[in-house]
Coordinates of C-alpha atoms in Angstrom, one line a residue:
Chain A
X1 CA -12.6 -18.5 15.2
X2 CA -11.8 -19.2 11.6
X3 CA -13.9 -21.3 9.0
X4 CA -14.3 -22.1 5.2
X5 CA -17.3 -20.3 5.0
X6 CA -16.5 -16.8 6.3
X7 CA -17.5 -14.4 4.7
X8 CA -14.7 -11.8 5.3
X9 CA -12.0 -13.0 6.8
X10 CA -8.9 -11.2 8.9
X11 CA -5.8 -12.9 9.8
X12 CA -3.2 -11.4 11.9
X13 CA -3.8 -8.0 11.2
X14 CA -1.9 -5.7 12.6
X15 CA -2.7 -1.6 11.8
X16 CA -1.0 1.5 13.5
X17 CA -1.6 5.0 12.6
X18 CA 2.4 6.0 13.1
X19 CA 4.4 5.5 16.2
X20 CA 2.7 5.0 19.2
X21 CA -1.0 4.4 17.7
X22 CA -1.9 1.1 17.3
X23 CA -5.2 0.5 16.3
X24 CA -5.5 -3.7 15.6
X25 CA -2.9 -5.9 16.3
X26 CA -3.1 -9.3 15.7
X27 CA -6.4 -9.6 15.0
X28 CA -8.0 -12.8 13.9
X29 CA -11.6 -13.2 12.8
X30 CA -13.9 -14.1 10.6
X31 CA -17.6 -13.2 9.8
X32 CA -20.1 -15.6 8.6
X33 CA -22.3 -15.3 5.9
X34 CA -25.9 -14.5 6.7
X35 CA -24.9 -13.4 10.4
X36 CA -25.5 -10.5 11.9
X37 CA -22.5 -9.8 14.3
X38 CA -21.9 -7.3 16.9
X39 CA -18.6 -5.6 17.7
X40 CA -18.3 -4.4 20.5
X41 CA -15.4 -2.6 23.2
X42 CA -14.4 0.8 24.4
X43 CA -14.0 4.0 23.0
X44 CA -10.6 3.3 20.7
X45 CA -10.5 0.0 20.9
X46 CA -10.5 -0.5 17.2
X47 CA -14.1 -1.1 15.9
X48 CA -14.6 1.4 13.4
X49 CA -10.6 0.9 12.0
X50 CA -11.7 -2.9 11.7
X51 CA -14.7 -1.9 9.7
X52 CA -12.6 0.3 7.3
X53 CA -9.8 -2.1 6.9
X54 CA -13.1 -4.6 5.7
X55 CA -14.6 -2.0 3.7
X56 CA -10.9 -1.1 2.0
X57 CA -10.6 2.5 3.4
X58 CA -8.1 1.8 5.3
X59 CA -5.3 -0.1 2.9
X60 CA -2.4 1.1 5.7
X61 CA -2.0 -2.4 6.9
X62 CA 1.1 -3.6 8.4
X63 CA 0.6 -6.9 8.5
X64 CA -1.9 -9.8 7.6
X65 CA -4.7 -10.5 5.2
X66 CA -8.1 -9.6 5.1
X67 CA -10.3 -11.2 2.3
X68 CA -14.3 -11.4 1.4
X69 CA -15.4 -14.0 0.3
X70 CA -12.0 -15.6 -0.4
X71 CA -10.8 -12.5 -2.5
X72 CA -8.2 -9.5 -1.2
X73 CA -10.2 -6.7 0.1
X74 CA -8.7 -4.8 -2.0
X75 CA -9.6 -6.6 -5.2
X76 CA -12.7 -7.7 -3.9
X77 CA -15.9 -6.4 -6.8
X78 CA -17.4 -3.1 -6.9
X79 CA -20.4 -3.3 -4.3
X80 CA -19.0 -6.0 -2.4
X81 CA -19.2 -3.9 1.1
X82 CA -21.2 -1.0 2.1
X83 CA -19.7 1.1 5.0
X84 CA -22.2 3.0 7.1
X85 CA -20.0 5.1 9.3
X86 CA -20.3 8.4 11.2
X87 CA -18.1 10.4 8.2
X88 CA -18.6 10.0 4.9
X89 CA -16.7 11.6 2.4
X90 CA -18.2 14.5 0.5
X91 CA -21.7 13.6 0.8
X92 CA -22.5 16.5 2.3
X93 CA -22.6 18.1 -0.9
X94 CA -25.1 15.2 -2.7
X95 CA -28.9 15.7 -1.8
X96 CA -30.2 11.6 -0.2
X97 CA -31.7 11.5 -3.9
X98 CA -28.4 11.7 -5.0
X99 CA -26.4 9.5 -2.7
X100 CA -29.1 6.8 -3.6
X101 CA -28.9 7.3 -7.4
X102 CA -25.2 6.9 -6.6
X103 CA -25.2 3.8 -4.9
X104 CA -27.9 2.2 -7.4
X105 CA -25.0 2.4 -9.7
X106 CA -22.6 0.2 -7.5
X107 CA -24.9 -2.1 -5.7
X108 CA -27.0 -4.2 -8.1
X109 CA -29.3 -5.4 -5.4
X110 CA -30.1 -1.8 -4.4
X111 CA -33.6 -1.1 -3.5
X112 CA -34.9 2.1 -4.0
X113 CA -38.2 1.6 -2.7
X114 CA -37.4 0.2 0.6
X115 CA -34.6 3.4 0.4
X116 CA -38.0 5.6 0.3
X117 CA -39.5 3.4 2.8
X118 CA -36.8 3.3 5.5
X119 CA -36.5 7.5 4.9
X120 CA -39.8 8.1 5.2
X121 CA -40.3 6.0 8.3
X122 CA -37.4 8.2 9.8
X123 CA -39.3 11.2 8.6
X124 CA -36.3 12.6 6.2
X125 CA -37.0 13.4 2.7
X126 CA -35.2 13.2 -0.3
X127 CA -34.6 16.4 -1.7
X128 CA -32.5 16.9 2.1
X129 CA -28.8 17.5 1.7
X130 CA -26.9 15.1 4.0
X131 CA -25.4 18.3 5.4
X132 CA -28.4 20.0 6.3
X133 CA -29.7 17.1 8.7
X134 CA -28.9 16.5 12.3
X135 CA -26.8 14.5 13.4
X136 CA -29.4 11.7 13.8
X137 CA -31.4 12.3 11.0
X138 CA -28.3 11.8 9.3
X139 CA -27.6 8.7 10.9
X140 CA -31.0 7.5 10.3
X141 CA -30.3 8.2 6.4
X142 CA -27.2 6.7 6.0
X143 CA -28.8 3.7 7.6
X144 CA -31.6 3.9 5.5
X145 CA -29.0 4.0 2.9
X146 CA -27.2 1.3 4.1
X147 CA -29.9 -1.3 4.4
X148 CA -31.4 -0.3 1.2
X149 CA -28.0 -1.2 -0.9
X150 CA -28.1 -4.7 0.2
X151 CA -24.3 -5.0 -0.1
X152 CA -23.6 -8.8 0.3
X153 CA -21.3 -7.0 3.7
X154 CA -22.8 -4.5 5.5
X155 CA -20.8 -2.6 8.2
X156 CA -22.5 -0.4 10.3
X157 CA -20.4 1.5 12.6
X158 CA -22.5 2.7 15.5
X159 CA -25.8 3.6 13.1
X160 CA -27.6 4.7 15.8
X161 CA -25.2 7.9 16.8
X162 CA -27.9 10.9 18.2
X163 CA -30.8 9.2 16.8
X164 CA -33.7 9.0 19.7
X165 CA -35.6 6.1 21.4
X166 CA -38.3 5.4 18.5
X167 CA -35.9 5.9 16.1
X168 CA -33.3 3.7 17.0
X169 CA -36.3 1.0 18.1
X170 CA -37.1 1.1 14.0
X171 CA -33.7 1.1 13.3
X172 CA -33.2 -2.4 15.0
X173 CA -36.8 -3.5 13.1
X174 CA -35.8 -2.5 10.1
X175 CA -32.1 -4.5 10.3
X176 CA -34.3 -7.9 11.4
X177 CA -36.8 -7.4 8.4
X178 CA -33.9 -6.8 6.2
X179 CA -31.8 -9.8 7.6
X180 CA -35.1 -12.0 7.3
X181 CA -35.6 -10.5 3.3
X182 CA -32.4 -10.5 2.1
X183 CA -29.7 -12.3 4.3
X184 CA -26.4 -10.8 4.4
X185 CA -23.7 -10.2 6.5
X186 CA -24.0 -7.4 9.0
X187 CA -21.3 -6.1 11.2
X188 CA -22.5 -3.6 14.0
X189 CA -20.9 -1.8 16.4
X190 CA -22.2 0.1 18.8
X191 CA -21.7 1.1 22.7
X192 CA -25.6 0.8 23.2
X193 CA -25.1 -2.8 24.1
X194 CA -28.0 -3.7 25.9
X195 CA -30.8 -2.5 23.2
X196 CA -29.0 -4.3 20.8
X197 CA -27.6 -7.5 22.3
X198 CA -31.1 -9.4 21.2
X199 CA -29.9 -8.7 17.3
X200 CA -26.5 -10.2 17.6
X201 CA -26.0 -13.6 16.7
X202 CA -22.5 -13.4 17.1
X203 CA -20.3 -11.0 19.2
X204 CA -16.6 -9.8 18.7
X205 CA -15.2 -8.1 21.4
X206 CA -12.3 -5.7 21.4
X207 CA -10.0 -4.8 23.6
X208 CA -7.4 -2.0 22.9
X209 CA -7.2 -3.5 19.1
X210 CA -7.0 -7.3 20.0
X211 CA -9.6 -9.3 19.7
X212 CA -11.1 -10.4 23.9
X213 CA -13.5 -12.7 22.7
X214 CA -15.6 -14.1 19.7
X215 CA -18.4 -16.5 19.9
X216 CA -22.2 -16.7 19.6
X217 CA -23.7 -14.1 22.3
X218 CA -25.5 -17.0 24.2
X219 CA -22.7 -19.0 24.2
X220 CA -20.2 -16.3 25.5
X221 CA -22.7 -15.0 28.4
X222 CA -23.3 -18.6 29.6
X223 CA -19.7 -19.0 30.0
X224 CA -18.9 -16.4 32.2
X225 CA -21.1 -15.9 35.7
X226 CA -21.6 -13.0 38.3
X227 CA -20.1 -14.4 41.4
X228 CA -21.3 -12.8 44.7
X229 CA -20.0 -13.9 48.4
X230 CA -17.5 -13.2 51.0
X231 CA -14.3 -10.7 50.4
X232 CA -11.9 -13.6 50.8
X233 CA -13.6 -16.0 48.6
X234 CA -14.6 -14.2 45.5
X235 CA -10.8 -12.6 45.8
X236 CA -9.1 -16.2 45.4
X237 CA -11.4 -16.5 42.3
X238 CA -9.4 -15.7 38.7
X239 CA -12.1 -12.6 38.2
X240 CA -12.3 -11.0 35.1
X241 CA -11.5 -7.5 36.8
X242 CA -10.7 -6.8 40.3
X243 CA -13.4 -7.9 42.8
X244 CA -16.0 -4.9 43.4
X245 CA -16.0 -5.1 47.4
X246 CA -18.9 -4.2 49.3
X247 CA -18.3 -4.4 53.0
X248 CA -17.3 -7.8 54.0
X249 CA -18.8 -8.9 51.0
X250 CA -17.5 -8.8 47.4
X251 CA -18.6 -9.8 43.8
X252 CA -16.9 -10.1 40.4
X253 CA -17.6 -12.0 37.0
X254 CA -15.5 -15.1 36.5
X255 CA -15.2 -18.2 34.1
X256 CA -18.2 -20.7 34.8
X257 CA -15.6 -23.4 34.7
X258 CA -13.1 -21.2 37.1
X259 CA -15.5 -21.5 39.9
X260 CA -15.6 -24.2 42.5
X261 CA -18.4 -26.7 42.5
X262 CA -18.2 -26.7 46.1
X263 CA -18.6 -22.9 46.2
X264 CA -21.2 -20.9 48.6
X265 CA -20.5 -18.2 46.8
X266 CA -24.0 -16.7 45.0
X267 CA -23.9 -17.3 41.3
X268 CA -26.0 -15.3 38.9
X269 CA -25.9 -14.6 34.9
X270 CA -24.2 -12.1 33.2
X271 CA -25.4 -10.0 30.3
X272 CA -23.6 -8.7 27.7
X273 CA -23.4 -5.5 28.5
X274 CA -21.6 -6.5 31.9
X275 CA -19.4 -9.0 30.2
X276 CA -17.8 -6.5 27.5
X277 CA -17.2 -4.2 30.1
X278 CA -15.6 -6.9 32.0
X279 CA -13.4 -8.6 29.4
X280 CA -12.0 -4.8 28.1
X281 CA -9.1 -2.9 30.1
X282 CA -10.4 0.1 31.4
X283 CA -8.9 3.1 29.6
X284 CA -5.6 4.3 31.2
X285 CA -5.2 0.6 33.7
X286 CA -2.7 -1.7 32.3
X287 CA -4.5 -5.6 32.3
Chain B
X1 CA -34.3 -12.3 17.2
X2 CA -37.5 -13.4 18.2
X3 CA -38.8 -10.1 19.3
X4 CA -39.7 -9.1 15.7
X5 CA -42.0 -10.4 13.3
X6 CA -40.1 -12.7 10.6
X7 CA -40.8 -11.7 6.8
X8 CA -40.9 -13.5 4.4
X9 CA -37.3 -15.2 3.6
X10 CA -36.2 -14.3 -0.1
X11 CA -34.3 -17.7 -1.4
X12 CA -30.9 -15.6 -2.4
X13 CA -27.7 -16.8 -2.8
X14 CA -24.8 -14.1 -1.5
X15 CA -21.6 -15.5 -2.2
X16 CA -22.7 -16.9 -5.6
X17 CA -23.8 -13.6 -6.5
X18 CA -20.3 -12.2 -5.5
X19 CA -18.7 -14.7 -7.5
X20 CA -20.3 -13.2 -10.3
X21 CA -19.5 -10.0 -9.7
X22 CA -16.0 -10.8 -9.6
X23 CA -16.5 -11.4 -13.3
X24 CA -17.5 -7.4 -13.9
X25 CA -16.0 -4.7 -15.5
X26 CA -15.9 -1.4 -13.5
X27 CA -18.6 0.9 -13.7
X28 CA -17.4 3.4 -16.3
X29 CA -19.8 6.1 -15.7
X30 CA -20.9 5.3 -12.2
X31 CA -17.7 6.5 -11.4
X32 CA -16.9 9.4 -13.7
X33 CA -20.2 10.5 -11.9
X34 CA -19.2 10.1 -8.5
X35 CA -15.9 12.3 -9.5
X36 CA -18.1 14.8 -11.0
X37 CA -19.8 15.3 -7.8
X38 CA -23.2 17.0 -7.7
X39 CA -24.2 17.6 -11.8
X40 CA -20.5 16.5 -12.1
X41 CA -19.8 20.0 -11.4
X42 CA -15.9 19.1 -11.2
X43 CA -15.6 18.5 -14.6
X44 CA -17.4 21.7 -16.4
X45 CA -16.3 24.0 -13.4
X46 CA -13.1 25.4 -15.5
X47 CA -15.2 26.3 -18.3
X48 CA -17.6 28.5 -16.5
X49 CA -14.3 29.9 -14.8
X50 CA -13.0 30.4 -18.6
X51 CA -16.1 32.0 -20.0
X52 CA -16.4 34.3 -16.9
X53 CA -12.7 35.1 -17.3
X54 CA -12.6 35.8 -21.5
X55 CA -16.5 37.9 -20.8
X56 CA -14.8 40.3 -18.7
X57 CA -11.5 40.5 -20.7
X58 CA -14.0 41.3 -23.8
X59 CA -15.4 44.1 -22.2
X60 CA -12.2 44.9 -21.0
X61 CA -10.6 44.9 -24.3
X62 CA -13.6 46.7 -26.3
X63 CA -13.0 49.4 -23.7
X64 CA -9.6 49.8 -24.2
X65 CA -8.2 48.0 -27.0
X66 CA -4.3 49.3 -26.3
X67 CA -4.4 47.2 -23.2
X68 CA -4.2 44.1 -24.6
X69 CA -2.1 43.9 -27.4
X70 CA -0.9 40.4 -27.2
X71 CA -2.9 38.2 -25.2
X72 CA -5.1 38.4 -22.2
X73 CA -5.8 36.3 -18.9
X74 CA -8.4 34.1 -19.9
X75 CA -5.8 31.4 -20.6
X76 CA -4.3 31.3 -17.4
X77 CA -7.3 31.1 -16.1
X78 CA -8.4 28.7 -17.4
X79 CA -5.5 26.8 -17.0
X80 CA -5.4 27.4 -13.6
X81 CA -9.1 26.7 -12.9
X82 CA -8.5 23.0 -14.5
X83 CA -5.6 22.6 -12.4
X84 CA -7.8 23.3 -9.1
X85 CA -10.4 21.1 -10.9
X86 CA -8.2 18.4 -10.9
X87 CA -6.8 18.9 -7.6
X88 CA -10.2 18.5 -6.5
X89 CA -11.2 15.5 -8.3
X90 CA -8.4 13.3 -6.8
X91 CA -9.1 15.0 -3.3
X92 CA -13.0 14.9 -3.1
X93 CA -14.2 13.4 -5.9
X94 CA -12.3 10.0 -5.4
X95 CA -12.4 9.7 -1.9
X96 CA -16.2 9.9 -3.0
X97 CA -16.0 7.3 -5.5
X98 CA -14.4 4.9 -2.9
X99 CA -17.1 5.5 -0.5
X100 CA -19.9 4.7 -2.5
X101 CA -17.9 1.3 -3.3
X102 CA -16.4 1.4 -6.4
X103 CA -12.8 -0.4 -6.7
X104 CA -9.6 1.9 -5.6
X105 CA -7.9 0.5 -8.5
X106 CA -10.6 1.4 -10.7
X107 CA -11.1 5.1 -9.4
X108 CA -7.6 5.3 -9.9
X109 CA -7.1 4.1 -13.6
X110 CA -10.3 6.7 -14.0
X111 CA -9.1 9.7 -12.3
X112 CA -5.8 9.2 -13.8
X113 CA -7.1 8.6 -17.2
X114 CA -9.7 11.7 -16.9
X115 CA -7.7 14.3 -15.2
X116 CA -4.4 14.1 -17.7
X117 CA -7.3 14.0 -20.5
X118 CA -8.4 17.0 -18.6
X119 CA -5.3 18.8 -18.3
X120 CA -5.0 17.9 -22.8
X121 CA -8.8 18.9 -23.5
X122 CA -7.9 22.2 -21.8
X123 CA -5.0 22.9 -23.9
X124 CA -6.4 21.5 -27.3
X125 CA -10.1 23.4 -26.3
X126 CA -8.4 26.7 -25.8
X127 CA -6.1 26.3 -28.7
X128 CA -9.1 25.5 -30.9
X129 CA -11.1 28.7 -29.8
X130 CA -8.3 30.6 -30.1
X131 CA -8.1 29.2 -34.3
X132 CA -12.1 30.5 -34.0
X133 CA -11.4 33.8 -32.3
X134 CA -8.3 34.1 -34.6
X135 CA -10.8 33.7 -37.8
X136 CA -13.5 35.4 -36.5
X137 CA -12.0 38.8 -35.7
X138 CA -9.1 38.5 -37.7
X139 CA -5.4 39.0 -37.1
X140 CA -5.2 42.5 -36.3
X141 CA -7.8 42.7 -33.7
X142 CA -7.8 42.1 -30.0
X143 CA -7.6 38.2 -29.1
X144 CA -9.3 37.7 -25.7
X145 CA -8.9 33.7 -25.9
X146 CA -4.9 34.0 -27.0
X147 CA -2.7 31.2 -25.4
X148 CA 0.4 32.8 -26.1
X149 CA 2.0 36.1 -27.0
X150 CA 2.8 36.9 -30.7
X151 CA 6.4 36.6 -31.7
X152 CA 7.4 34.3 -29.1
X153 CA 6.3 31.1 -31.2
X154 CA 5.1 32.5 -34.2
X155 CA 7.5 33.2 -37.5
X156 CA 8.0 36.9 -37.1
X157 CA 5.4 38.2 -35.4
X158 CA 3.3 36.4 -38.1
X159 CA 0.5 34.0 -37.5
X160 CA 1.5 30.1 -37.7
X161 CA -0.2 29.1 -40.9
X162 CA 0.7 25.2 -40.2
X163 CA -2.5 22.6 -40.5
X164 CA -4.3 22.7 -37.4
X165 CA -3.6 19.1 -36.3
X166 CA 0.3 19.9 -36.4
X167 CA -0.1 23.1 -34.7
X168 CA -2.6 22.3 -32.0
X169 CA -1.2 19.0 -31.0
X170 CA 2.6 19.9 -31.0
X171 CA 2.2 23.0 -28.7
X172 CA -0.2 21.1 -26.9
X173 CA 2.2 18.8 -25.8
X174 CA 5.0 21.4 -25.7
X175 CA 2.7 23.1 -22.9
X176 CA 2.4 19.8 -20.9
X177 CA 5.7 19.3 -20.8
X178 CA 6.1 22.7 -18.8
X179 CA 2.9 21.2 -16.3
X180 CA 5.4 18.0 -15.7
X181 CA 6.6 20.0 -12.3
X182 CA 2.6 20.7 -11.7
X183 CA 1.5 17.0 -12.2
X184 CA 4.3 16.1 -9.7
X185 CA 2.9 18.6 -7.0
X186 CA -0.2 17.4 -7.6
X187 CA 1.2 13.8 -6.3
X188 CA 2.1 15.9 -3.4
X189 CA -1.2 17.2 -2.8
X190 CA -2.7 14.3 -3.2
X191 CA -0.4 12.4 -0.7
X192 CA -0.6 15.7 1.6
X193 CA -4.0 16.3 1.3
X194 CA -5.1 12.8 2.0
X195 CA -3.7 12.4 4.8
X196 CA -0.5 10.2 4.0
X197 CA 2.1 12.1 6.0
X198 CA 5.2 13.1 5.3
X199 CA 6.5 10.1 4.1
X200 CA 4.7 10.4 1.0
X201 CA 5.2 14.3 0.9
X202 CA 9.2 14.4 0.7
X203 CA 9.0 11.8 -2.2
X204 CA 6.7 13.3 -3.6
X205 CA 9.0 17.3 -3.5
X206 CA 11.7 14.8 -4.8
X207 CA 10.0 14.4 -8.0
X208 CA 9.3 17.6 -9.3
X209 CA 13.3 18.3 -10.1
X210 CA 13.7 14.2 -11.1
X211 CA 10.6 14.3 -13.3
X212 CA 11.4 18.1 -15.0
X213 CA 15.4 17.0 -16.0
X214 CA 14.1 12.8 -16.4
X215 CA 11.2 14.5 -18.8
X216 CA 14.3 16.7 -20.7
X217 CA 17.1 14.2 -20.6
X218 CA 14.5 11.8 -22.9
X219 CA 13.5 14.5 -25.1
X220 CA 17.1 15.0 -26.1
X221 CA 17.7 11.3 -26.7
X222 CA 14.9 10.6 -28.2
X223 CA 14.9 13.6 -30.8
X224 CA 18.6 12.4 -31.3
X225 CA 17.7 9.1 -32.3
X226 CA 14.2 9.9 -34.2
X227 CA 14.5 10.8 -37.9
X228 CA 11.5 12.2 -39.9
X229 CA 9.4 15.3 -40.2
X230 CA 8.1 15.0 -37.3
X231 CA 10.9 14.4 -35.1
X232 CA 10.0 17.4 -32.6
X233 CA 6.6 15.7 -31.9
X234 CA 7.5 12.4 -32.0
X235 CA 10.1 13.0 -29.3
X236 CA 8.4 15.2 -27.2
X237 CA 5.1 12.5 -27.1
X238 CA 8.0 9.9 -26.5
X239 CA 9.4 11.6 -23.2
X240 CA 6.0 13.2 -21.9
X241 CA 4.5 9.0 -21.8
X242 CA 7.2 8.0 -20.2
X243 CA 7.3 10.2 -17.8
X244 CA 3.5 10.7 -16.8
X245 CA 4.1 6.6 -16.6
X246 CA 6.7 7.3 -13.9
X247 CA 4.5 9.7 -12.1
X248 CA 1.5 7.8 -11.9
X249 CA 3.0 4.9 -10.6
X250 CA 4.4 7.0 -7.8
X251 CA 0.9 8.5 -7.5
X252 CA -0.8 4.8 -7.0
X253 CA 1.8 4.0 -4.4
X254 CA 0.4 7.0 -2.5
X255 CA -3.1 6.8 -3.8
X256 CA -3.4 2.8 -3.0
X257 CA -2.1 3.8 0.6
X258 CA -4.3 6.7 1.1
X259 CA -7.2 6.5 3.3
X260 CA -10.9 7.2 3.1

């Protein structure tokens, strides 16, 4: 989907890390402004290279354009986009304080004290090296971090990596207050699909670097539908992935609009947990 | 996104306020800071590697003077400590500066700008001590801060007695034009270190012999065609800009490339 009033923007790009690794290709999407997106797919399908080729980390592009907010990436202001990701270069070295004095200095719309909040709430101090947390702490922090700068994009590649239950429950509190204070765009991956489905307005899903689908969640969950009935029937159906038989009996997710009005089969909703898995190739199985 | 409590929406309008960024200069210092790392420790770190080199060359020298009689190793220490420093910089302390947002472009033009000042400030900083040393103890006497050995440069064995400016600013760029091979390895290490595979390595081994005879070949047409009193320097700042222009636009093709 493509509009006037996306915030960044990709068209047809195409990124391979030398011969044989392709990490996007073709891929054609834009964020809105103020949304908070999810992208989701499997291990290597390309989230976290799309979120550096937005945040301008990764220039290597073959092919295509990526703006923000009309403006090459690349030329795009200081500030512009914050990427939260699980590496981040030579931080370990900088104490939080230090990151955050840092970051003051790029993002205009920084705010320390909800920096101090979000930290403390996490239970990490300032005066902590990035190096010397674990590795959820850590994500907690960049989060924090992340949240706090109120970049105009903010990319968070799976911010919740090792951090526990109540942790990642104020994480997803602290994204809604900040959306509801300040709103921005947010892209988030992450493989924890469920917990975080109900922050998503929007959901990208990947599929070995192309793009499976894009549209609002509710929209793309009522499209698809958990069909359950006889072998023979569900097996004519144009499923998603191959029918999972049980016995005489089979079921598989298909296109609402695939199925038969005159169907006995038993239809149920889909979540979109089931559906990503569903509309991505399973690693090694050619589609 | 009903399971939360809503705050209270602030009125704000993104995209305007990006549009009016776009109208900003970079942020000078916040990224010479990000280079410097922690207490911009990147920067000063050849000078404590200097003043640790020319204390113990000091002691070494008061203990036995007839050790030293021309110059010691706290120059090429130093020397080589800013070199490190630099290498550094462009690995670390850019990939840094990127990270926290700042421009590519921008970190470039900085790092570019800062670490060939760097590489000068060493040369003119160690030449200026050595002035001080020089005065201070004398001519005779045991020079821990030397840059180079007496009699190679200087009339007879004699000290140069030329103004300072003259002096320090013709050998200084005399002794850059001997780092030309250096500043093209360092677009090696930078394309090597940062992950830009070979394709930017081989150009970048390419350049060393290209920029060294490129680097010569001007100096000799340019003293040729320059008249005046100070045709030496005039020739020799002549070739050196044009050829750190050369290498630095080979370094942005790499750096521009180079991911974070």
């Amino acid at each position: 989907m493509t509009s006037d009033t996306a915030a960044v923007r990709l068209a047809g790009v195409d990124l391979s890390y030398g011969k044989g690794t392709t990490a996007l290709t073709g891929v054609t999407v834009d964020f809105q402004d103020e949304t908070i997106v999810g992208l989701i797919g499997r291990n290597g399908a390309g989230k976290s290279s799309l979120m550096r080729v937005v945040a301008a980390r990764e220039p290597r592009i073959q092919r295509g354009r990526v703006t923000v907010f009309g403006v090459s990436v690349l030329k795009s202001p200081a500030g512009t986009v914050h990427l939260c990701g699980e590496k981040w270069p030579s931080s370990r070295e900088l104490r939080l304080c230090d990151l955050m004095r840092h970051l003051r200095r790029v993002h205009d719309r920084f705010d320390e004290p909800r920096a101090v909040e979000l930290l403390t709430a996490f239970g990490i101090t300032l005066r902590r090296y990035a190096a010397s947390l674990s590795r959820g702490q850590r994500s907690a922090a960049y989060a924090s971090l992340a949240l706090a700068s109120r970049a105009s994009i903010t990319l968070l590649d799976e911010p919740q990596l090792g951090m526990d239950a109540p942790s990642r429950a104020l994480l997803y509190q602290a994204i809604v207050e900040e959306q509801a204070l300040l709103p921005r765009t947010m892209v988030m991956s992450t493989h924890l699909i469920n917990e975080t489905a109900g922050l998503f307005e929007r959901v990208v899903v990947l599929d070995r670097g192309r793009v499976a689908a894009d549209a609002p969640v509710d929209e793309l969950c009522a499209s698809y539908v958990r069909v359950e009935g006889q072998f023979e029937v569900v097996s004519q159906l144009p499923t998603l992935q191959p029918p999972e038989r049980l016995g005489t009996t089979a079921r598989a997710i298909v296109k609402r609009d695939k199925v038969p009005a005159s169907t006995n089969a038993h239809l149920s909703a889909v979540s979109l947990q089931e559906l990503s898995s569903a509309l991505t190739t399973t690693p090694g199985r050619q589609s | 996104m009903n399971t939360h409590e809503q705050p209270e929406r602030v009125q704000t309008d993104i995209s305007a306020t990006a549009t009016a960024r776009r109208r900003g200069r970079p942020h000078i210092f916040a990224i010479l800071a990000a280079l410097g790392g922690r207490y911009g420790w990147r920067w000063w770190m050849p000078l404590v590697v200097w003043s640790v080199a020319a204390t113990v060359s000091r002691l070494q020298a008061n203990a036995d003077p007839s050790m030293f009689p021309f110059l010691t190793s706290a120059y090429e220490t130093f020397t080589i400590a800013s070199l490190v420093a630099v290498l550094i910089i462009w690995i670390s302390g850019s990939r840094l500066a990127i990270s926290f947002g700042h421009r590519r472009g921008h970190v470039f033009a900085l790092t570019s700008i800062m670490t060939v000042g760097m590489l000068v400030g060493t040369q003119l900083l160690a030449e200026i001590a050595d002035q001080i040393e020089h005065a201070a103890v004398g001519r005779s006497a045991v020079r821990v801060l030397a840059t180079r050995v007496p009699g190679a440069f200087e009339d007879g064995g004699e000290p140069v007695t030329s103004p300072l400016f003259n002096d320090v600013l013709f050998w200084t760029l005399a002794d850059l034009s001997s780092l030309m091979p250096i500043a093209a390895a360092f677009v090696v290490m930078v394309c090597w270190q940062l992950r830009w595979s070979w394709r930017g390595l081989l150009p970048g081994l390419l350049l060393i012999p290209v920029a060294f005879f490129a680097h010569m070949y001007l100096w000799l047409v340019v003293q040729d065609l320059a008249r005046g009193p100070r045709q030496d320097l005039v020739a020799e700042g002549l070739a050196l800009g044009v050829t750190v222009s050369v290498l630095l636009a080979l370094a942005w093709l790499a750096f521009g490339r180079t991911p974070v």
